[in-house]
XYZ file of C-alpha atoms in Angstrom:
500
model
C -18.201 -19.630 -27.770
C -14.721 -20.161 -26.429
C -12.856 -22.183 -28.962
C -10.169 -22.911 -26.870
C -11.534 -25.919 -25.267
C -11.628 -28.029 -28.197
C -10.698 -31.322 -27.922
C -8.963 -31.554 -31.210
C -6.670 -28.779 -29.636
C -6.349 -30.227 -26.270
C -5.313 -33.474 -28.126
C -2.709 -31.461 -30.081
C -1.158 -29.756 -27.361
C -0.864 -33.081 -25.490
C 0.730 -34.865 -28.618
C -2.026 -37.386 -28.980
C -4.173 -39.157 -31.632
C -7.658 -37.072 -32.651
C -10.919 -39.007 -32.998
C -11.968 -38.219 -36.043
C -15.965 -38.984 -34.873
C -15.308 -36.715 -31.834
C -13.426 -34.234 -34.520
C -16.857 -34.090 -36.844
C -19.200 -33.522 -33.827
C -17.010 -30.765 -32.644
C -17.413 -29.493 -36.042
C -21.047 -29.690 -36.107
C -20.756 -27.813 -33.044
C -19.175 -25.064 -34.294
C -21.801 -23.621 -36.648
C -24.784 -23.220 -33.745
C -22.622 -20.108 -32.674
C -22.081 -16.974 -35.108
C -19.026 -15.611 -32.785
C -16.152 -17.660 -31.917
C -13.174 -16.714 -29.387
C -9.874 -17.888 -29.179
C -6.829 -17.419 -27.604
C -4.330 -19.515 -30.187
C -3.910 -17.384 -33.245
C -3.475 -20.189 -35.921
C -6.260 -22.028 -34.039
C -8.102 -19.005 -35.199
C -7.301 -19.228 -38.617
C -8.540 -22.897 -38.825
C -11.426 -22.001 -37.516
C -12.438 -19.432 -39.914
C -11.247 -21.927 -42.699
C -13.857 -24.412 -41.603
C -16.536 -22.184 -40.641
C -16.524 -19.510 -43.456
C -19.642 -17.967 -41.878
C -18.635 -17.379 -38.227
C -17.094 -14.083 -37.380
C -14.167 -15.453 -35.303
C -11.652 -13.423 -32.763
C -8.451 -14.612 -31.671
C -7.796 -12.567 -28.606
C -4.016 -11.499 -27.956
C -3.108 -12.359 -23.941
C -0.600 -10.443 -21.720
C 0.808 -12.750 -18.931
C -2.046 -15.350 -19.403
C -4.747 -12.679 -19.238
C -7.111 -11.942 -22.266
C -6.633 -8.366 -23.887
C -9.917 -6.979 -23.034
C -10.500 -4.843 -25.749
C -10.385 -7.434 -27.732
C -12.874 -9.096 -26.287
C -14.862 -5.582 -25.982
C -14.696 -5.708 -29.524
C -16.437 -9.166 -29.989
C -19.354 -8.520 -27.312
C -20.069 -5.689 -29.068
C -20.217 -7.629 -32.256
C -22.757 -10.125 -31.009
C -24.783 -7.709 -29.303
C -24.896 -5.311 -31.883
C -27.522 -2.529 -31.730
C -28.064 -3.332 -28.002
C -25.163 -2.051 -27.000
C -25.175 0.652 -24.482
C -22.238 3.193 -24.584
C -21.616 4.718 -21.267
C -21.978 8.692 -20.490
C -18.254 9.212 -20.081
C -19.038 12.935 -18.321
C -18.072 13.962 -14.953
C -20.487 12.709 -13.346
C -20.271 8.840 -15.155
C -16.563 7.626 -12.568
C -17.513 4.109 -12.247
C -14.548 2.202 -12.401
C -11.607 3.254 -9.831
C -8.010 1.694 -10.167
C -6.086 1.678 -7.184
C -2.124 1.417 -7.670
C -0.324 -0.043 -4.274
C 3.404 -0.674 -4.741
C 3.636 -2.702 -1.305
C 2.159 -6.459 -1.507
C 0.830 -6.402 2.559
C -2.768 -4.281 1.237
C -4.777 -7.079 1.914
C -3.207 -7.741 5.747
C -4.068 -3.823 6.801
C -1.160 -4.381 9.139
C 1.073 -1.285 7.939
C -0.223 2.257 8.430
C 0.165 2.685 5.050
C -2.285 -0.451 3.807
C -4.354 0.843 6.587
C -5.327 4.102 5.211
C -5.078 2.916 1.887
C -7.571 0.442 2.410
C -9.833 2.149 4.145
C -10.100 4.918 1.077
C -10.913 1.552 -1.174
C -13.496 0.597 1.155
C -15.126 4.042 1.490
C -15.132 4.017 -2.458
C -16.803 0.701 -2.594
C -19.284 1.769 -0.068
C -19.972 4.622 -2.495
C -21.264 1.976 -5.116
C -18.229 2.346 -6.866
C -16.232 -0.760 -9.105
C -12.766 -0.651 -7.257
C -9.695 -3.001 -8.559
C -6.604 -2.390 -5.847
C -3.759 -3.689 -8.484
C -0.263 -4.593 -5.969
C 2.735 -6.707 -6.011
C 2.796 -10.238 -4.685
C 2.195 -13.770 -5.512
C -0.727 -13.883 -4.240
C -3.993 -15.373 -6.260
C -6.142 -12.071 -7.815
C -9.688 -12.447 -5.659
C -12.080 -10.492 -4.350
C -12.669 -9.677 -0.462
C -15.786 -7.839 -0.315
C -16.616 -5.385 -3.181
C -13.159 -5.040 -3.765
C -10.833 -7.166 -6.791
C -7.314 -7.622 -5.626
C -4.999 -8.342 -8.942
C -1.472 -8.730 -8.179
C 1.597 -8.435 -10.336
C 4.432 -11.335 -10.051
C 7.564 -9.516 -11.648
C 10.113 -12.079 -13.806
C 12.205 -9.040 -14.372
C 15.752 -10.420 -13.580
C 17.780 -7.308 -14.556
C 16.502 -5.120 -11.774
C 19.653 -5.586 -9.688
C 21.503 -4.824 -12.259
C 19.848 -1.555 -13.251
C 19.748 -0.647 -9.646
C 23.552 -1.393 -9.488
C 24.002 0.800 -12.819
C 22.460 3.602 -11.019
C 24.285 3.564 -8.519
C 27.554 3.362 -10.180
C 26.723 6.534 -12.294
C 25.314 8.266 -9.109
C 29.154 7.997 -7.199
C 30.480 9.208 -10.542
C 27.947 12.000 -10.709
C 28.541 12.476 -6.596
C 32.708 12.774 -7.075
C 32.089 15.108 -10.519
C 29.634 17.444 -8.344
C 31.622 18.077 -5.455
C 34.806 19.385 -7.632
C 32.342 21.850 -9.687
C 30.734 23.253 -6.655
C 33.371 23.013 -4.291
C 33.375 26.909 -3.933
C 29.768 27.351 -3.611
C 28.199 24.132 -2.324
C 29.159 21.833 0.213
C 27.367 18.184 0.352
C 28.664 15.533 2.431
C 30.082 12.287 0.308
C 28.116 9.306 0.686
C 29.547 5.857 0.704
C 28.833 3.109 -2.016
C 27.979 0.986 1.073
C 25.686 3.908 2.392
C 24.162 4.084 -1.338
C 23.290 0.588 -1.403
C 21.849 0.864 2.066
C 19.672 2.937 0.968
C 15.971 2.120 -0.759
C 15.667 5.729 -2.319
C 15.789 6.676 -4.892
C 16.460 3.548 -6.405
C 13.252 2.488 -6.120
C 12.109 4.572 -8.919
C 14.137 2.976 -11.560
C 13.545 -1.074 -11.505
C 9.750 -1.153 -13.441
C 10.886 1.715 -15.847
C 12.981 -0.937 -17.374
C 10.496 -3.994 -16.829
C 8.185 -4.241 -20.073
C 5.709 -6.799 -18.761
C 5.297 -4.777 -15.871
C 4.499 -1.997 -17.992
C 2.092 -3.755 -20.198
C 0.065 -5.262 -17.447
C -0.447 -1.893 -15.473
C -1.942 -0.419 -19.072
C -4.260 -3.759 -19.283
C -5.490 -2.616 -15.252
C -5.346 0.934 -16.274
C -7.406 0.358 -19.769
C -10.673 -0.160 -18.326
C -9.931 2.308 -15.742
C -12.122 5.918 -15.397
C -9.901 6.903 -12.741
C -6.504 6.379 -11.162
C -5.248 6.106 -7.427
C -1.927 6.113 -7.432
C -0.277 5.509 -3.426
C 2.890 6.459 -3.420
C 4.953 8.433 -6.329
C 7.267 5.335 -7.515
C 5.217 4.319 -10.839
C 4.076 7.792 -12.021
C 6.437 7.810 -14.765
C 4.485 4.731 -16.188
C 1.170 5.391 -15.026
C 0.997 9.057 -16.167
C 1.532 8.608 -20.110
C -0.669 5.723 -19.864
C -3.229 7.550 -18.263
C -3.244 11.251 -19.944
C -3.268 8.486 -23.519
C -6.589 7.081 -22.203
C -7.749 10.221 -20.690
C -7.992 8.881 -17.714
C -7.483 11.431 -14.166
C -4.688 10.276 -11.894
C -4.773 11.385 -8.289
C -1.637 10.550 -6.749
C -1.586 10.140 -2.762
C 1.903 11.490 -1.290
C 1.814 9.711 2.104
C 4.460 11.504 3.159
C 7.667 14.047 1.844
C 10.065 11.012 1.128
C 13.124 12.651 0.664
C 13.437 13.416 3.688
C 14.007 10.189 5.081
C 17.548 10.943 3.492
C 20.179 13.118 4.957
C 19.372 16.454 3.752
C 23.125 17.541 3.116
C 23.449 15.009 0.471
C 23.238 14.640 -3.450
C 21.644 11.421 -3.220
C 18.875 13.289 -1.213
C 18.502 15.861 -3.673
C 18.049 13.219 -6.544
C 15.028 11.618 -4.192
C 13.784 14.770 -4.688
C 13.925 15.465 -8.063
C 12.070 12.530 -8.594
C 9.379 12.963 -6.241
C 8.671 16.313 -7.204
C 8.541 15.278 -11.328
C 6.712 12.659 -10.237
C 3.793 14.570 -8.223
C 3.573 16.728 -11.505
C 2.579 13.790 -13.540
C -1.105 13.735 -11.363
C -3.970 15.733 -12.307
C -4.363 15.926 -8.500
C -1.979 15.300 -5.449
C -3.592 14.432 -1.875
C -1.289 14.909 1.145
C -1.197 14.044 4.394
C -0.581 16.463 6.715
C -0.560 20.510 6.643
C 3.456 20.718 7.019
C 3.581 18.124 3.825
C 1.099 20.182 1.692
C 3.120 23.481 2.511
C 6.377 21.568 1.544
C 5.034 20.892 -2.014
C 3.259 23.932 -2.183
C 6.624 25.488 -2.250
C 7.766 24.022 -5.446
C 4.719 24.979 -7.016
C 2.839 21.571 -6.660
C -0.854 22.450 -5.261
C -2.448 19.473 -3.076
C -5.379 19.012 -1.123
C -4.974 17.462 2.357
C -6.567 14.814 3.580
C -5.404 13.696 6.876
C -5.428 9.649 7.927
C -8.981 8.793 8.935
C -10.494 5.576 11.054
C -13.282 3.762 11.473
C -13.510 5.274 15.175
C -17.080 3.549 15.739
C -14.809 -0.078 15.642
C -11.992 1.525 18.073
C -14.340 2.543 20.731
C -16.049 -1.127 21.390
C -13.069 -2.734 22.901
C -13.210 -5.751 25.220
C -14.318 -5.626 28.639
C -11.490 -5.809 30.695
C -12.255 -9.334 32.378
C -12.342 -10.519 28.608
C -9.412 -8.953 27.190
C -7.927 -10.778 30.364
C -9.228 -14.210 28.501
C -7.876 -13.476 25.160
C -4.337 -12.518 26.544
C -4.026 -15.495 28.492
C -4.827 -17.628 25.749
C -2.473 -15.978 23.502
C 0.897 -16.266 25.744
C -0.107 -17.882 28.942
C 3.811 -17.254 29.553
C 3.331 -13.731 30.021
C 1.928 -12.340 33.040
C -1.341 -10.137 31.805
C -1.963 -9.023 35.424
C 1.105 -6.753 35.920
C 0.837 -3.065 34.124
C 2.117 -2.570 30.577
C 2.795 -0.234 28.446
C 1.997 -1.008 24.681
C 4.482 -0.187 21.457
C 2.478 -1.052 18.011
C 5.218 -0.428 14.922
C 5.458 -1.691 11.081
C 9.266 -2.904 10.001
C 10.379 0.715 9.725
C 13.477 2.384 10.908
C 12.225 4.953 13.362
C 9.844 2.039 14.407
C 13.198 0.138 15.101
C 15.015 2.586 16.659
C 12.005 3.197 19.139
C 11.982 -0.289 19.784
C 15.589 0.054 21.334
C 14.776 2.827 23.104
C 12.223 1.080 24.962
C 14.405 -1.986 25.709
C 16.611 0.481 27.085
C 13.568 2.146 29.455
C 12.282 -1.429 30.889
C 15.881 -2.260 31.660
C 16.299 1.208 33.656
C 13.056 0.719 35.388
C 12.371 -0.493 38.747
C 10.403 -3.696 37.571
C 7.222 -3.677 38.215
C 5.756 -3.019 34.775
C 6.485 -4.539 31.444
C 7.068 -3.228 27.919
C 5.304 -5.116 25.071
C 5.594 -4.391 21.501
C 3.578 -5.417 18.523
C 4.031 -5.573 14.635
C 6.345 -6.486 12.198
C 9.245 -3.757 14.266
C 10.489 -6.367 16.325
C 10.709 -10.292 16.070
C 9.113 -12.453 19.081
C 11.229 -11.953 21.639
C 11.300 -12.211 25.427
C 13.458 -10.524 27.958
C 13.613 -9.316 30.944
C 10.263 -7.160 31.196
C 10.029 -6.906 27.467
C 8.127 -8.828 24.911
C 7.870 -8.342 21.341
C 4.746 -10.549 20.038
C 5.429 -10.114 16.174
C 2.115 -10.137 14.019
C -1.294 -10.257 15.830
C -4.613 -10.624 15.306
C -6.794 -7.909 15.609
C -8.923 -9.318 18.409
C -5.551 -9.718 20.290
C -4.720 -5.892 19.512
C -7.899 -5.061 20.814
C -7.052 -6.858 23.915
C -3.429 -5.247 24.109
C -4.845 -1.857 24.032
C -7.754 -2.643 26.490
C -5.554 -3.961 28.911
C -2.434 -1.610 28.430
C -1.741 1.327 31.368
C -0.655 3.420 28.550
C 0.914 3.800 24.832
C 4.436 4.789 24.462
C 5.303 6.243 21.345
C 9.394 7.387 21.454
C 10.236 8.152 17.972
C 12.981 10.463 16.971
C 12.838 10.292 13.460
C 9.981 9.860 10.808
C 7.720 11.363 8.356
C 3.981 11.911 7.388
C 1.594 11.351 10.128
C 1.229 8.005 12.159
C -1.517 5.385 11.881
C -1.172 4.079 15.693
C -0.992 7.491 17.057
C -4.407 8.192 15.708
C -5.228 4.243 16.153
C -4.453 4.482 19.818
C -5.986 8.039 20.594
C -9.300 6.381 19.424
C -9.272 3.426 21.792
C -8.779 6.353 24.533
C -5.452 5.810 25.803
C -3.425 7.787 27.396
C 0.084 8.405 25.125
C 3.278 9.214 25.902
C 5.790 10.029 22.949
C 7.965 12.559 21.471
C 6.708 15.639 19.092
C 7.259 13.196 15.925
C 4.727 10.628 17.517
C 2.249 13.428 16.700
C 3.399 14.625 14.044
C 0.809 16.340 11.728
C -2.081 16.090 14.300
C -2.964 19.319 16.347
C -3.031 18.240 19.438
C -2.047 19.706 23.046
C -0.092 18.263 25.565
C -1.685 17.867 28.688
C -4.645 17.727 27.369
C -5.017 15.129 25.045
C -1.428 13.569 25.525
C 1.929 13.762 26.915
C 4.380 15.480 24.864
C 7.915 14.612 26.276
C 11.344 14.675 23.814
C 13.809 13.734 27.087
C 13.736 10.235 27.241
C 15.686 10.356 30.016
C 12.280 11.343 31.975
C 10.304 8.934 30.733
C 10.834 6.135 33.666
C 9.734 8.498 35.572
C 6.337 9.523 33.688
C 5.517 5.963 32.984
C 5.615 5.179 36.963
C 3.380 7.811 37.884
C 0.812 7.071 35.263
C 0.892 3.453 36.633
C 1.178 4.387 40.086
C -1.655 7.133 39.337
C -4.219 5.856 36.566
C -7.441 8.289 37.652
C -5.557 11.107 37.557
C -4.637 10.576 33.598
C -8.141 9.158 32.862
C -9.693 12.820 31.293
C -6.198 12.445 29.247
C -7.504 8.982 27.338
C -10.925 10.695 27.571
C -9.485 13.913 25.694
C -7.728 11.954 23.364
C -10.958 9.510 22.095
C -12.813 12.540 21.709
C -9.713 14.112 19.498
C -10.076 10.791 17.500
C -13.620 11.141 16.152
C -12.863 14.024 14.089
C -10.517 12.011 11.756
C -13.466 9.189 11.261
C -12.795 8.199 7.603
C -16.440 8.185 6.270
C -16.170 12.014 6.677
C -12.803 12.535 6.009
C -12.529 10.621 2.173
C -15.543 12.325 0.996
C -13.037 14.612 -0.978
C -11.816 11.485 -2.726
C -15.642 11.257 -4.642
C -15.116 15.498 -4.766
C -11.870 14.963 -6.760
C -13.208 11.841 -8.692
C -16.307 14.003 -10.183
């Protein structure tokens, strides 16, 4: 029994009179159970001191959640030779923690929640207990097979230590580039450049924030295994997990240090802590081939395991007439009949920067198509020829990429390999971008897309496939069929490979 719910207790707490007759019955009450819980320490004593014979538990809690093996403890107790103790051999992973340090998981609108969530599902298929533990404040709950906790931090000093960081780092910076003068040459960065910048900072805030840590060893305690997306918690996670002797796999979606200037200190430190942070896994997954090779040659080992799809939902889009419908009932301001070419793009830089690049393109063109761009890249926006829709739903997407004459895809700068690349190759469109927009994928142009890195041509290019749409339909053929290699039921079997 949970002792908590006493009315004597509740009647405490609320400052009020006790009824002594509903006192004695709650007393009475007491002794039918042999095991009592609590979650009020001196409540526990009492307890005990009125019901000598009762084994009774008062059960710590860490940000209002009961310490579990506390209450392992009692259950164990009461069921007492019945207790089963599970085969903790290779072969017994049950229970699969996933670590996500981004709160939009449960949206799937990011590439990165995208893949991550799909390896969750493919676990869960796989009968598997799988708790995806993120930031947010957001209710815990389940969606499917899968339990959503989230983390709330209260941690107030994290500016701070960020600032303190970054303070030491120009100090470190000025002190570096009068010892090495002679032999190295970085450029300076600017404290305004520092700031600007989310690496490597990001490492540093939860080392400092104790309930943070606490709660991620509660998720972690009844964990057989460890996902950990992204490198930025290792430093916690890895003690707590080599204590429990529990296997970490950590997931490097992509080399992040290279999203800094390379000629820099503040790069190099990025790097340092990626690299310390990879060796706190048991086992790193990359990305793509380039990725692995870049670890590889600071001695970290990985196995790759490229982005993967369900490609049997990308190929049933919306017949044309329908996807007509939807559009038209979306933004009835927009006209759906005139040729489009589609942009799909998270809140990223390079996703930014493409964005103005194809502002730039509709402007230069003659006008008769449209641009339209989708996700979190650009804010709803209407222009001349351009229109940037924000969020969708996926029956919308769906309809964007049925109805689009082609994807463009003009990114000069990124990392790791991209979601919508893949994403769009599966709904068999034909997609025009720049080396990057493929990076990591083996693909051909001509053959499966367009590979162009002048964007000064692309007006051009985008005409003719307008102009000319049969003649670059074996192109969005090529590309479909390109797609169903990277299906993620076959591609996250090596998950349950490095699990066992």
């Amino acid at each position: 029994m949970l002792a908590d719910k006493l009315g004597c207790s509740h009647a405490l707490r609320r400052k009020r009179e006790i009824v002594q007759q509903n006192f004695q019955w709650e007393i009475e009450q007491l002794k039918l159970f042999a095991v009592l819980l609590t979650t009020v320490e001196p409540l526990a004593f009492k307890i005990q001191e009125l019901q000598p014979q009762a084994t009774v538990y008062s059960l710590t809690t860490i940000d209002q959640d009961i310490d579990y093996r506390q209450l392992n403890q009692a259950t164990t107790y009461m069921l007492g030779e019945k207790v089963q103790v599970l085969n903790t051999g290779k072969s017994a992973i049950k229970n699969v923690v996933m670590l996500y340090p981004w709160g939009d998981m449960e949206e799937r609108r990011s590439g990165a929640s995208q893949r991550s969530g799909k390896v969750a599902d493919f676990l869960a298929s796989q009968g598997l207990d799988v708790t995806v533990f993120t930031i947010g404040d957001r209710q815990s709950n389940w969606q499917g097979q899968i339990h959503y906790r989230y983390f709330r931090s209260t941690f107030a000093q994290g500016a701070l230590v960020q600032k303190i960081y970054q303070e030491a780092f120009v100090s470190w910076q000025k002190m570096l580039d009068i010892a090495m003068a002679d032999s190295v040459h970085f450029s300076p960065l600017s404290y305004q450049e520092l700031t600007e910048n989310w690496l490597p900072w990001i490492y540093y805030g939860s080392r400092f924030d104790h309930k943070f840590q606490q709660t991620l060893e509660r998720i972690i305690d009844g964990a057989d295994a460890v996902l950990l997306e992204y490198p930025f918690w290792a430093a916690i996670a890895g003690p707590i997990c080599r204590r429990r002797g529990v296997k970490l796999i950590l997931t490097a979606h992509d080399v992040l240090a290279k999203q800094l200037p390379t000629d820099t200190w503040l790069a190099q430190v990025a790097l340092a802590e990626e690299l310390q942070a990879l060796r706190e896994a048991d086992a790193v997954v990359t990305l793509a081939p380039d990725d692995q090779a870049f670890f590889q040659s600071h001695n970290i080992a990985s196995h790759c395991i490229p982005i993967g799809l369900d490609t049997q939902a990308a190929v049933n889009l919306p017949a044309p007439e329908k996807a007509l419908a939807e559009l038209q009932a979306f933004d009835p301001s927009i006209d759906w009949r005139k040729p489009f070419c589609l942009f799909v793009g998270s809140q990223h830089l390079p996703n930014l920067k493409a964005v103005e690049q194809i502002q730039a393109l509709v402007q230069a063109s003659d006008g008769h198509w449209q641009a339209i761009a989708v996700g979190s890249c650009c804010p709803p926006t209407q222009q001349r020829n351009f229109f940037a829709l924000g969020k969708v739903s996926d029956s919308v997407l769906q309809a964007l990429y049925q109805r689009s004459a082609l994807v463009l895809i003009p990114l000069e700068a990124g990392t790791g390999m991209s979601v919508k690349t893949l994403e769009a190759m599966a709904c068999g469109k034909v997609i025009l971008g720049t080396a990057i927009a493929f990076r990591g994928y083996p693909v051909e142009s001509g053959v499966n897309c367009l590979i162009n890195n002048n964007l000064a041509t692309y007006v051009g290019v985008i005409e003719d496939i307008i102009q000319h749409p049969h003649q670059y339909e074996q192109l969005g053929n090529s590309a479909r069929n390109f797609a169903q290699n990277y299906d993620y039921r076959q591609l996250y079997q090596t998950y349950l490979d490095l699990l066992s």
